[in-house]
N, CA and C of each residue as an Amber inpcrd file, in Angstrom:
protein
   699
  97.1440000 134.1420000  78.9640000  95.9540000 134.0970000  79.9680000
  94.6950000 133.6430000  79.2390000  93.8990000 132.8240000  79.9210000
  92.6460000 132.3920000  79.4530000  91.5780000 132.9010000  80.3920000
  90.5340000 133.6860000  79.9730000  89.4650000 134.0360000  80.7970000
  88.3410000 132.8940000  80.6270000  87.9360000 132.3100000  81.6310000
  86.9950000 131.1480000  81.3970000  85.7080000 131.4190000  82.2130000
  84.6990000 130.8550000  81.8790000  83.2800000 131.1050000  82.5270000
  82.9450000 129.9830000  83.3310000  81.9240000 130.0610000  84.0820000
  81.3660000 128.9560000  85.0130000  81.1900000 127.7620000  84.1570000
  81.8000000 126.5600000  84.6100000  81.5220000 125.3160000  83.9240000
  82.5880000 125.0080000  82.9060000  83.3530000 125.8800000  82.4880000
  84.4010000 125.7110000  81.5090000  85.5630000 124.9720000  82.1810000
  86.4000000 124.2240000  81.2850000  87.6260000 123.6530000  81.8450000
  88.7410000 123.8930000  80.7450000  90.0380000 123.7750000  81.3690000
  91.1500000 123.8960000  80.4840000  92.2190000 122.8280000  80.9600000
  93.0700000 122.3760000  79.9580000  94.0680000 121.5460000  80.3780000
  95.2620000 122.2210000  81.0660000  95.7790000 121.4950000  82.1310000
  97.0010000 122.1550000  82.9140000  98.1330000 121.3190000  82.7160000
  99.1150000 121.8580000  81.9310000 100.3730000 121.1260000  81.6290000
 101.4220000 121.3580000  82.6910000 101.2330000 122.3870000  83.4980000
 102.3340000 122.8040000  84.4420000 102.5090000 121.7560000  85.4960000
 103.6830000 121.6520000  85.9740000 104.0340000 120.5610000  87.1350000
 103.4120000 121.0680000  88.3990000 103.2580000 122.4170000  88.6000000
 102.7760000 122.9100000  89.9600000 102.0140000 124.2960000  89.5900000
 101.0050000 124.5260000  90.3550000 100.2850000 125.6900000  90.0310000
  99.9990000 126.4240000  91.4720000  99.6800000 127.7470000  91.2960000
  99.1800000 128.5840000  92.3870000  97.7960000 128.9290000  91.9930000
  96.9010000 128.7000000  92.8910000  95.4950000 129.1090000  92.6880000
  95.1410000 130.2030000  93.6920000  94.7950000 131.4150000  93.2930000
  94.7250000 132.5090000  94.2140000  93.3700000 133.1090000  94.0200000
  92.7530000 133.2410000  95.1090000  91.3730000 134.1040000  95.1680000
  91.7200000 135.5250000  95.5690000  91.2340000 136.4720000  94.7380000
  91.4210000 137.8530000  95.0460000  90.2390000 138.6450000  95.0540000
  90.1430000 139.7460000  95.7680000  88.9110000 140.6080000  95.9040000
  89.3400000 142.0040000  96.2140000  88.4660000 142.9530000  96.1760000
  88.7260000 144.3290000  96.5880000  88.1790000 144.5310000  97.9960000
  89.1670000 144.9980000  98.7870000  88.7750000 145.2710000 100.1760000
  88.2450000 146.6220000 100.3870000  87.5620000 146.8680000 101.6260000
  87.1340000 148.2010000 101.7700000  86.1530000 148.1460000 103.0750000
  85.6780000 149.3210000 103.4370000  84.7780000 149.3420000 104.6110000
  83.5430000 148.3930000 104.4920000  83.2570000 147.5680000 105.2640000
  82.0940000 146.7570000 105.3730000  82.1890000 145.5590000 104.3200000
  83.4560000 145.4510000 103.7980000  83.6080000 144.2010000 102.8710000
  83.9890000 143.1220000 103.6680000  83.3140000 141.8310000 103.6020000
  83.7810000 140.7020000 104.3520000  85.0980000 140.2990000 104.0070000
  85.7920000 139.5670000 104.8410000  87.0330000 138.9330000 104.5480000
  86.6760000 137.4620000 103.9930000  87.8240000 136.9670000 103.2350000
  87.5370000 135.6090000 102.7640000  88.8080000 134.8040000 102.9850000
  88.5300000 133.5530000 103.0380000  89.6750000 132.5590000 103.3450000
  89.5330000 131.3380000 102.3330000  90.6310000 131.0830000 101.6310000
  90.6390000 130.1170000 100.6200000  91.0300000 128.8350000 101.3380000
  90.4360000 127.6560000 100.8760000  90.8120000 126.3520000 101.3650000
  90.8080000 125.3150000 100.2900000  91.3520000 124.1170000 100.5350000
  91.3620000 123.0720000  99.4670000  91.0760000 121.7290000 100.1710000
  90.3740000 121.0020000  99.3060000  89.9430000 119.5340000  99.8090000
  90.4300000 118.6120000  98.8450000  91.0960000 117.5340000  99.2270000
  91.7140000 116.4960000  98.4070000  90.8070000 115.3570000  98.3950000
  90.1680000 115.0730000  97.1500000  89.1150000 113.9900000  97.1610000
  89.6210000 112.7560000  96.4920000  89.0540000 111.5740000  96.9980000
  89.2730000 110.2940000  96.5030000  88.3630000 110.1350000  95.2600000
  88.3620000 108.8460000  94.7110000  87.5630000 108.4950000  93.5990000
  86.0860000 108.5900000  93.7300000  85.6380000 108.4760000  94.9860000
  84.2160000 108.6550000  95.3420000  83.7820000 110.0990000  95.5680000
  84.5890000 111.1480000  95.2870000  84.3210000 112.4940000  95.6290000
  84.1680000 112.9470000  97.0280000  84.8970000 112.2080000  97.8680000
  84.9730000 112.5470000  99.2290000  86.3820000 112.5630000  99.7940000
  86.6380000 113.2140000 100.8250000  87.9350000 113.2720000 101.4270000
  88.1950000 111.8210000 102.0550000  89.4200000 111.4650000 102.2400000
  89.7910000 110.2000000 102.8730000  89.8200000 110.3600000 104.3710000
  89.9430000 111.6070000 104.8140000  90.0230000 111.8440000 106.2930000
  90.0070000 113.3630000 106.4510000  89.7760000 113.8340000 107.6400000
  89.8640000 115.2510000 107.9650000  91.1160000 115.8920000 107.6020000
  92.2820000 115.1470000 107.5210000  93.5040000 115.8720000 107.2180000
  93.6870000 116.1380000 105.7090000  92.6050000 115.7390000 104.9330000
  92.6710000 116.0950000 103.5570000  91.9010000 117.5130000 103.1440000
  91.7260000 118.1740000 104.3870000  91.2800000 119.6210000 104.2630000
  92.3770000 120.5310000 104.5710000  92.8160000 121.4010000 103.7280000
  93.9120000 122.3090000 103.8640000  93.4570000 123.7420000 103.9440000
  93.6640000 124.4300000 105.0650000  93.2760000 125.8000000 105.2520000
  94.2140000 126.4900000 106.2630000  93.8870000 127.7120000 106.6660000
  94.8120000 128.4690000 107.4220000  95.2010000 127.7790000 108.7400000
  94.3770000 127.0430000 109.3280000  94.7770000 126.2750000 110.5900000
  95.3500000 124.9620000 110.3050000  95.3040000 124.4750000 109.0850000
  96.0100000 123.2500000 108.7650000  96.6460000 123.5580000 107.3940000
  97.8300000 124.3230000 107.2890000  98.1940000 124.8860000 106.1550000
  99.0780000 123.9630000 105.1320000  99.2470000 122.7840000 105.5090000
 100.0750000 121.8790000 104.7300000  99.5440000 120.3930000 104.7850000
  99.2670000 119.9470000 103.7020000  98.7760000 118.4950000 103.6090000
  99.9300000 117.6210000 103.8640000  99.5850000 116.3620000 104.4910000
 100.7040000 115.4760000 104.8790000 101.5670000 115.1300000 103.8170000
 101.1140000 115.1580000 102.6190000 101.9870000 114.6620000 101.4410000
 102.8170000 115.7990000 100.9350000 102.5620000 116.9840000 101.3610000
 103.3760000 118.1970000 100.9440000 102.9370000 118.6490000  99.5870000
 101.9550000 117.9780000  98.9290000 101.5260000 118.3930000  97.6620000
 100.6810000 119.7110000  97.6630000  99.9260000 119.9880000  98.6960000
  98.9820000 121.1740000  98.7530000  99.5020000 122.0760000  99.9160000
  99.7110000 123.3500000  99.7240000 100.0750000 124.1590000 100.8730000
  99.2140000 125.4850000 100.6900000  98.8310000 126.0300000 101.8560000
  98.2700000 127.3490000 101.8770000  99.4170000 128.4420000 101.8990000
  99.4330000 129.2020000 100.8840000 100.4480000 130.2010000 100.7990000
 100.2230000 131.3860000 101.5560000  98.8380000 131.6900000 102.0230000
  98.5340000 132.8020000 102.8520000  98.1230000 133.9530000 102.0740000
  97.8570000 135.0890000 102.7640000  97.3160000 136.3330000 102.1630000
  98.4560000 137.3120000 101.7630000  97.9970000 138.0950000 100.7780000
  98.9790000 139.1950000 100.4490000  98.0620000 140.4190000  99.9540000
  98.5260000 141.5870000 100.0370000  97.7940000 142.8340000  99.8140000
  98.5740000 143.6360000  98.8480000  97.9560000 144.1560000  97.7360000
  98.5360000 145.1330000  96.8420000  97.4120000 146.2710000  96.5990000
  97.6070000 147.3860000  97.2680000  96.7590000 148.4930000  97.2450000
  95.4740000 147.9790000  97.9760000  94.3550000 148.0140000  97.2210000
  93.0270000 147.6530000  97.8620000  92.6640000 146.1980000  97.5850000
  93.6050000 145.5530000  96.7210000  93.3450000 144.1400000  96.4770000
  93.9200000 143.1350000  97.4190000  93.1760000 142.2590000  97.8380000
  93.7050000 141.2040000  98.7910000  93.6190000 139.8650000  97.9990000
  94.5750000 139.0010000  98.2130000  94.6310000 137.6620000  97.6250000
  94.9000000 136.6090000  98.7020000  94.2730000 135.6810000  98.5590000
  94.7020000 134.3720000  99.4100000  94.8570000 133.1770000  98.5150000
  95.8990000 132.3950000  98.7170000  96.3870000 131.4260000  97.6520000
  96.6550000 130.1220000  98.2650000  96.4900000 129.1310000  97.2760000
  96.9660000 127.7400000  97.5080000  97.9800000 127.3470000  96.4570000
  98.8850000 126.5450000  96.8920000  99.9100000 126.0210000  95.8620000
  99.7670000 124.5040000  95.8600000  99.6390000 124.0170000  94.6150000
  99.5270000 122.5960000  94.3750000 100.5780000 122.1220000  93.4860000
 101.3160000 121.0760000  93.9810000 102.3680000 120.3670000  93.1920000
 101.6670000 119.1860000  92.6140000 101.2390000 119.2360000  91.3530000
 100.4950000 118.2070000  90.6780000 101.3500000 116.9870000  90.4870000
 102.6690000 117.0300000  90.4700000 103.5090000 115.8080000  90.2980000
 103.5170000 115.0560000  91.6440000 103.3370000 115.5870000  92.7380000
 103.4390000 114.8630000  94.0790000 102.1230000 114.5870000  94.6550000
 100.9330000 115.0510000  94.0380000  99.6550000 114.6180000  94.6100000
  99.5380000 113.1500000  94.5670000  99.1190000 112.5010000  95.6720000
  98.9220000 111.0230000  95.7940000  98.0600000 110.4040000  94.7350000
  98.4360000 109.2670000  94.3420000  97.6640000 108.6680000  93.1780000
  96.1950000 108.4080000  93.5860000  95.9010000 108.2060000  94.9290000
  94.5130000 108.0660000  95.2690000  93.6340000 109.2500000  95.2460000
  94.4000000 110.4400000  95.1020000  93.5710000 111.6900000  95.0040000
  93.2050000 111.9390000  93.5140000  91.9950000 112.1240000  93.2560000
  91.5440000 112.3590000  91.9940000  91.2500000 113.9390000  91.6500000
  90.8910000 114.6200000  92.7770000  90.4320000 116.0030000  92.5550000
  90.9990000 116.8140000  93.7130000  91.4080000 118.0430000  93.4330000
  91.7200000 118.9840000  94.4430000  90.7420000 120.0820000  94.2290000
  89.8420000 120.2810000  95.2250000  88.8610000 121.3490000  95.1840000
  89.3230000 122.6340000  95.8720000  89.2170000 123.7470000  95.1330000
  89.5550000 124.9830000  95.7640000  88.2280000 125.7170000  96.1900000
  88.1380000 125.9200000  97.4630000  86.9630000 126.4880000  98.1410000
  87.2600000 127.6650000  98.8810000  86.3900000 128.3150000  99.4790000
  86.5890000 129.4740000 100.4100000  85.3060000 129.8920000 101.2020000
  85.5800000 130.5440000 102.3090000  84.5400000 130.9710000 103.1280000
  84.6920000 132.5180000 103.3660000  83.4700000 133.1170000 103.6670000
  83.3940000 134.6130000 103.8840000  83.1880000 134.8670000 105.2660000
  83.8860000 135.8010000 105.8330000  83.7920000 136.2040000 107.3120000
  83.3150000 137.6120000 107.4150000  82.2000000 137.7450000 108.0280000
  81.5170000 139.2010000 108.1510000  80.6030000 139.5000000 107.2350000
  79.9970000 138.4460000 106.4240000  78.9140000 138.7670000 105.4870000
  79.1080000 137.6880000 104.3120000  78.0500000 137.7590000 103.4060000
  78.0250000 136.8270000 102.2070000  79.0490000 137.2730000 101.2060000
  79.3290000 136.3710000 100.2330000  80.1300000 136.6360000  99.1350000
  79.4870000 137.6640000  98.1190000  78.2640000 137.8480000  98.1990000
  77.5850000 138.9340000  97.4650000  78.0630000 140.2850000  97.7290000
  78.6470000 140.4960000  98.9230000  79.1460000 141.8120000  99.3740000
  80.5720000 141.9040000  99.2200000  81.2420000 140.9320000  98.3970000
  82.6280000 141.0190000  98.2260000  82.8880000 141.3970000  96.7430000
  83.3710000 142.6220000  96.4760000  83.5390000 142.9840000  95.0050000
  84.8590000 142.4230000  94.4660000  84.7260000 142.3790000  93.0630000
  86.0280000 141.9770000  92.3810000  86.4820000 140.5730000  92.6490000
  85.5790000 139.6290000  92.9360000  85.9400000 138.2720000  93.4070000
  86.4160000 137.5040000  92.1630000  87.6450000 137.0560000  92.1520000
  88.3500000 136.4800000  90.9630000  89.1090000 135.3640000  91.4120000
  89.2330000 134.1840000  90.6830000  90.1510000 133.0640000  90.9180000
  91.0900000 133.0790000  89.7710000  92.3430000 133.0600000  90.0990000
  93.4100000 133.1070000  89.0400000  94.2830000 131.7890000  89.2560000
  94.4580000 131.0220000  88.1520000  95.3340000 129.9170000  88.1750000
  96.7260000 130.1010000  87.4550000  97.8100000 130.0850000  88.0710000
  99.0480000 130.3640000  87.5500000 100.0600000 129.4050000  87.5790000
 100.8490000 129.1430000  86.5700000 101.8830000 128.1060000  86.6610000
 102.9940000 128.6520000  87.5050000 103.8620000 127.7590000  87.9840000
 104.9150000 127.9690000  88.9420000 105.7900000 129.0930000  88.3290000
 105.8610000 129.1620000  86.9670000 106.7300000 130.0760000  86.3570000
 106.1070000 131.4150000  86.4440000 104.9000000 131.6460000  86.8840000
 104.2740000 132.9720000  87.0010000 103.2980000 133.1120000  85.8240000
 103.3090000 132.3530000  84.7840000 102.3190000 132.5270000  83.7140000
 100.9030000 132.2690000  84.1250000 100.0280000 133.1750000  83.8520000
  98.6070000 132.9310000  84.1610000  97.9230000 132.0520000  83.1070000
  97.3310000 130.8970000  83.7400000  96.7280000 130.0280000  82.8980000
  95.1970000 130.2780000  82.7020000  94.6540000 130.7540000  83.8530000
  93.0940000 130.8960000  83.6290000  92.7290000 131.8980000  84.6940000
  91.6270000 132.7470000  84.3150000  91.0900000 133.7270000  85.2320000
  89.4950000 133.5970000  85.2140000  88.9970000 133.3600000  86.3820000
  87.5940000 133.0520000  86.4740000  86.9850000 134.1040000  87.4910000
  86.1000000 134.9680000  86.8910000  85.5160000 136.0810000  87.6680000
  84.0430000 135.4720000  88.2080000  83.9220000 135.6330000  89.3880000
  82.7020000 135.2680000  90.0710000  81.8630000 136.3610000  90.2280000
  80.7020000 136.5440000  89.4300000  79.9270000 137.6830000  89.4060000
  78.5380000 137.3740000  89.9070000  78.1790000 136.1330000  90.2280000
  76.7860000 135.9130000  90.6020000  76.6050000 135.5030000  92.0530000
  77.5610000 135.7710000  92.7970000  77.4590000 135.6070000  94.3090000
  76.4330000 136.4670000  94.9400000  75.6700000 135.8360000  95.8460000
  74.5060000 136.5860000  96.5910000  74.6550000 136.2770000  98.0480000
  73.8920000 135.2920000  98.6250000  73.8950000 135.2250000 100.0110000
  74.8210000 134.1260000 100.5450000  75.6580000 133.6070000  99.5500000
  76.5690000 132.4920000  99.9900000  77.6330000 132.8440000 100.9660000
  77.9400000 132.0350000 101.9700000  79.1450000 132.3140000 102.8350000
  80.2470000 131.2490000 102.6660000  80.0400000 130.3480000 101.7280000
  81.0580000 129.4570000 101.4070000  80.8880000 129.1770000  99.8950000
  82.0700000 128.8320000  99.2120000  82.0310000 128.7140000  97.7260000
  83.0280000 127.6140000  97.4120000  82.5890000 126.8880000  96.2710000
  83.6440000 126.0020000  95.5940000  83.8100000 126.8210000  94.3430000
  84.9970000 127.3580000  94.2200000  85.4250000 128.2360000  93.0990000
  85.8690000 127.4230000  91.9760000  86.6320000 126.4710000  92.0210000
  87.1810000 125.5660000  91.0170000  87.7540000 124.2530000  91.4460000
  88.2150000 123.5760000  90.5480000  88.9130000 122.0900000  90.8760000
  89.8920000 121.7640000  89.9480000  90.8820000 121.3360000  90.3840000
  91.8900000 120.4880000  89.5400000  91.6190000 119.0520000  89.5780000
  91.5530000 118.4470000  88.4540000  91.0680000 117.0140000  88.4180000
  91.8690000 116.3110000  87.4130000  92.1650000 114.8500000  87.6070000
  92.8350000 114.0200000  86.6510000  91.9680000 113.7710000  85.4810000
  92.6030000 113.7150000  84.3050000  91.9030000 113.4300000  83.1480000
  92.8550000 112.7830000  82.0890000  92.7640000 111.5400000  81.7670000
  93.6260000 110.8900000  80.7360000  95.1180000 111.0740000  81.0150000
  95.4630000 110.7980000  82.3030000  96.8570000 110.8500000  82.5850000
  97.3140000 112.2620000  82.8530000  96.6500000 113.2110000  82.7060000
  97.0140000 114.6200000  82.9260000  96.0970000 115.2910000  83.9530000
  96.3210000 116.5820000  83.9450000  95.3800000 117.4010000  84.9220000
  94.6710000 118.5160000  84.1000000  93.4120000 118.7680000  84.6170000
  92.5410000 119.8640000  84.0700000  92.1500000 120.7900000  85.2140000
  91.7360000 121.9370000  84.7740000  91.0580000 122.9560000  85.7720000
  89.6280000 123.2080000  85.1890000  88.6290000 123.1230000  86.1500000
  87.2740000 123.5780000  85.9370000  86.8520000 124.6490000  86.7400000
  86.1840000 125.6490000  86.2510000  85.5860000 126.6280000  86.9080000
  84.3000000 126.3650000  87.5090000  84.0310000 126.2320000  88.7430000
  82.7310000 125.6580000  89.3910000  81.8950000 126.7100000  89.7220000
  82.0310000 127.6290000  90.6780000  81.2620000 128.6670000  91.0770000
  79.9520000 128.2310000  91.7780000  80.1080000 127.2100000  92.6590000
  78.9300000 126.7430000  93.3720000  78.9390000 127.2940000  94.8830000
  77.8820000 127.9720000  95.3390000  77.9640000 128.5750000  96.5930000
  77.1010000 127.7730000  97.6110000  77.4150000 128.0320000  98.9290000
  76.5880000 127.4340000 100.0070000  76.1450000 128.4570000 101.0300000
  74.8880000 128.6670000 101.2130000  74.3430000 129.5460000 102.2390000
  74.6680000 128.9640000 103.6000000  74.9440000 127.6620000 103.8490000
  75.0180000 127.0760000 104.9640000  76.6200000 127.2350000 105.5450000
  77.4200000 127.9510000 104.7440000  78.7650000 128.2770000 105.2090000
  79.6450000 127.1600000 104.9810000  80.8870000 127.2510000 105.5760000
  81.9930000 126.2960000 105.3330000  81.5530000 124.9940000 105.8150000
  80.8090000 124.8510000 107.0090000  80.4000000 123.6470000 107.6180000
  79.5140000 122.8740000 106.6430000  78.6390000 123.4780000 105.9010000
  77.8030000 122.8420000 104.9410000  78.6580000 122.2850000 103.7490000
  79.5630000 123.1070000 103.2570000  80.4780000 122.6670000 102.2150000
  81.2320000 121.4740000 102.5900000  81.8170000 121.5660000 103.7360000
  82.8440000 120.5440000 104.2350000  82.1100000 119.2710000 104.4680000
  80.9320000 119.2880000 105.0480000  80.0110000 118.1190000 105.2120000
  79.7230000 117.3530000 103.9040000  79.5110000 118.2000000 102.8250000
  79.1900000 117.5710000 101.6240000  80.3590000 116.7460000 100.9540000
  81.5820000 117.2090000 101.4090000  82.6910000 116.4700000 100.9730000
  83.2820000 115.4770000 101.9290000  82.5430000 115.2140000 103.0660000
  82.9040000 114.1660000 103.9450000  83.7720000 114.5480000 105.2110000
  83.8610000 115.9210000 105.3650000  84.5450000 116.3640000 106.5600000
  83.7440000 116.3890000 107.8630000  84.3140000 115.9210000 108.9540000
  83.5160000 115.6740000 110.1810000  83.4900000 117.2110000 110.7050000
  82.2310000 117.7520000 110.9220000  82.0740000 119.0750000 111.4890000
  81.3080000 118.9510000 112.7610000  81.8200000 119.5080000 113.8300000
  81.1360000 119.5560000 115.0780000  79.9560000 120.4210000 115.1660000
  78.8840000 120.0680000 115.9450000  77.7330000 120.9300000 115.9700000
  77.9560000 122.1450000 116.7270000  77.0800000 123.1010000 116.6540000
  77.2060000 124.4280000 117.3200000  77.0960000 124.1230000 118.8060000
  78.0380000 124.7770000 119.6310000  78.0010000 124.4340000 121.2570000
  76.6090000 124.7000000 121.7370000  75.9480000 125.7820000 121.3300000
  74.5790000 125.9430000 122.0310000  73.5880000 124.9370000 121.6150000
  73.7630000 124.4790000 120.3800000  72.7700000 123.2270000 120.0680000
  73.1890000 122.0510000 120.8110000  74.5310000 121.7810000 121.0460000
  74.8360000 120.6410000 121.9440000  74.3370000 120.8320000 123.3270000
  74.3570000 122.0870000 123.9360000  73.8090000 122.2220000 125.2280000
  72.2420000 121.8900000 125.2600000  71.5800000 122.3720000 124.2290000
  70.1830000 122.2600000 124.2430000  69.7980000 120.6930000 124.1080000
  70.6210000 119.9350000 123.2690000  70.3650000 118.5050000 123.0410000
  70.7170000 117.8310000 124.3960000  71.7180000 118.1710000 125.0820000
  72.0540000 117.5530000 126.3670000  70.8650000 117.8200000 127.4240000
  70.3040000 119.0030000 127.3880000  69.2800000 119.2660000 128.3480000
  67.9930000 118.5140000 128.0250000  67.7710000 118.3920000 126.6680000
  66.6680000 117.5820000 126.2310000  66.7400000 116.1190000 126.7380000
  68.0060000 115.6550000 126.5350000  68.2090000 114.2490000 127.0350000
  67.9910000 113.9910000 128.5770000  68.4220000 115.0270000 129.1790000
  68.2190000 114.9950000 130.6510000  66.7330000 114.8750000 131.0590000
  65.8720000 115.7270000 130.4860000  64.5590000 115.7390000 130.6640000
  63.8810000 114.3810000 130.3300000  64.2750000 113.8480000 129.1440000
  63.5880000 112.5760000 128.6740000  64.4210000 111.4100000 128.9540000
  65.3220000 111.4980000 129.8970000  66.1130000 110.3260000 130.2030000
  65.2310000 109.2330000 130.6710000  65.4800000 107.8900000 130.1800000
  64.7110000 106.7880000 130.6860000  65.1750000 106.3980000 132.0640000
  64.3490000 105.8200000 132.9470000  64.7920000 105.4200000 134.3310000
  65.8470000 104.4100000 134.1750000  66.8330000 104.4650000 134.9710000
  67.9260000 103.3910000 134.9550000  67.4420000 102.0400000 135.2330000
  67.9260000 101.0660000 134.5040000  67.5480000  99.6890000 134.6700000
  67.9540000  99.2270000 136.1230000  67.0420000  98.4290000 136.7770000
  67.3880000  97.9050000 137.9940000  68.6070000  96.8760000 137.9250000
  69.5630000  97.1520000 138.5830000  70.7270000  96.1970000 138.5220000
  70.6250000  95.1070000 139.5560000  71.0300000  93.9440000 139.2930000
  71.0090000  92.8840000 140.2890000  72.0280000  93.1000000 141.2890000
  71.8540000  92.7080000 142.5010000  72.8790000  92.8640000 143.5560000
  74.1400000  92.2000000 143.1650000  75.1610000  93.0050000 143.3840000
  76.6240000  92.4390000 143.1060000  76.8700000  91.2190000 144.0050000
  77.5020000  90.3210000 143.3470000  77.9340000  89.0960000 143.9960000
  79.0990000  89.4740000 144.8880000  79.1820000  88.9740000 146.2070000
  80.2750000  89.2560000 146.9620000  81.6310000  88.6730000 146.4420000
  82.6020000  89.3410000 146.6730000  83.9070000  88.9480000 146.2320000
  84.1660000  87.5790000 147.0540000  84.9550000  86.7480000 146.4230000
  85.4040000  85.5040000 147.0750000  86.8660000  85.3590000 147.0510000
  87.4750000  85.0870000 148.2140000  86.8910000  84.7980000 149.5520000
  86.4210000  86.1890000 150.0860000  85.4740000  86.0730000 151.0360000
  84.9210000  87.3170000 151.6280000  85.9530000  88.0050000 152.4570000
  85.8360000  89.3250000 152.4170000  86.8740000  90.1060000 153.2530000
  86.6020000  89.9290000 154.7310000  87.6120000  90.0830000 155.4700000
  87.2890000  90.0060000 156.9970000  86.5250000  91.2270000 157.5390000
  85.7610000  91.0360000 158.5830000  84.8780000  92.1460000 159.0910000
  85.8360000  93.2650000 159.6040000  85.3120000  94.3900000 159.6310000
  86.1290000  95.5900000 160.0770000  86.3860000  95.4980000 161.5340000
  85.5480000  94.8560000 162.4450000  85.9370000  94.6440000 163.8590000
  86.1090000  93.1940000 163.9930000  87.4290000  92.8870000 164.5550000
  87.8490000  91.4990000 164.6300000  86.9600000  90.7620000 165.5670000
  86.6010000  89.6720000 165.3300000  85.8110000  88.7370000 166.2490000
  86.7420000  88.1420000 167.2950000  86.1150000  88.0730000 168.6140000
  86.9670000  87.5060000 169.6230000  87.4680000  86.1250000 169.3610000
  88.4670000  85.7870000 169.7420000  89.0420000  84.3230000 169.5070000
  88.2280000  83.3560000 170.1580000  88.0450000  82.2870000 169.4920000
  87.2700000  81.1520000 170.0050000  87.9480000  80.5880000 171.2610000
  87.0740000  80.2230000 172.2730000  87.5130000  79.6520000 173.5400000
  87.1380000  78.2030000 173.5180000  88.0840000  77.2380000 173.9500000
  87.6150000  75.8670000 173.9590000  86.6590000  75.6950000 175.0720000
  85.6870000  74.8230000 174.8370000  84.6300000  74.3920000 175.7990000
  85.3940000  73.5190000 176.9230000  85.1150000  73.6280000 178.1600000
  85.7500000  72.8720000 179.1460000  85.2340000  71.4200000 179.0640000
  86.1090000  70.4110000 179.2860000  85.7100000  69.0760000 179.1860000
  85.0670000  68.6570000 180.5260000  83.9610000  67.7090000 180.4800000
  83.4810000  67.1530000 181.6570000  84.4660000  66.4570000 182.5440000
  84.2920000  66.4220000 183.8540000  85.2340000  65.6660000 184.7350000
  85.3180000  64.2130000 184.4910000  86.5110000  63.6780000 184.4320000
  86.6090000  62.2440000 184.1550000  86.2380000  61.3690000 185.2880000
  85.2760000  60.4500000 184.9820000  84.7700000  59.6600000 186.1540000
  85.7570000  58.8200000 186.9120000  85.6660000  58.5930000 188.1990000
  86.5330000  57.9390000 189.0840000  86.1300000  56.4540000 189.1760000
  86.6100000  55.6740000 188.2030000  86.2260000  54.2260000 187.9760000
  87.4330000  53.3660000 188.5620000  87.2770000  52.4260000 189.3880000
  88.3440000  51.5970000 189.9990000  88.9510000  50.7840000 188.8020000
  90.2960000  50.6010000 188.9170000  90.8890000  49.7850000 187.8190000
  90.7150000  48.2870000 188.0730000  90.4380000  47.4810000 187.0880000
  90.1790000  46.0790000 187.2630000  91.5660000  45.3030000 187.4840000
  92.6570000  45.9810000 187.2310000  93.9400000  45.3830000 187.3920000
  94.5230000  45.5720000 188.8040000  93.8710000  46.3550000 189.6000000
  94.2880000  46.3890000 190.9790000  93.9290000  45.2940000 191.7550000
  94.7940000  44.8180000 192.7070000  94.4260000  43.7740000 193.5300000
  93.7840000  44.2840000 194.9230000
């Protein structure tokens, strides 16, 4: 086992790893949820399905899965499993992040990230001791280097929560519903007058009128004059 500090990195030779966030639960302690983001070469996700978390627990490639939570005494763990051999070639980094529910990470004691090989051997332990008002965190990342993989301890927090973290990595995050309602109301107040539309051209041929017109009556012919025939004797 290797205890590493913020900013340090280690090589990862294992074919698959489990990355687990653990903490000590108790009265008033916020709950935490671990998540993973699969990034391309530009440091952004390729789409919203590159975000793996409890509501989307398996990446489409099958390389990253959310193992879920487990409890041992007062210690709670939430884990991600990453099969490094099957991560898509276009993915350069797998970010391990998390969010706190019920308060900031500064109120979560014993916050620790552990990286273990599939065999169960612990590869790295990263203790997060400087959390304060953050409600979302990037704990670490697995990244490609020289044909292999490495793990880096990051420890970067976000006071803006998971939405702020996700937005930084290119995830589409919807606005708060109350904010949307206010924006819609503002648009109604400041709505520009509708442009005057030209009258619509009548369809051709025109439709028959609703009330049928009376049939046309032929005009009577004038009487034929009585002219004597020149052939009569």
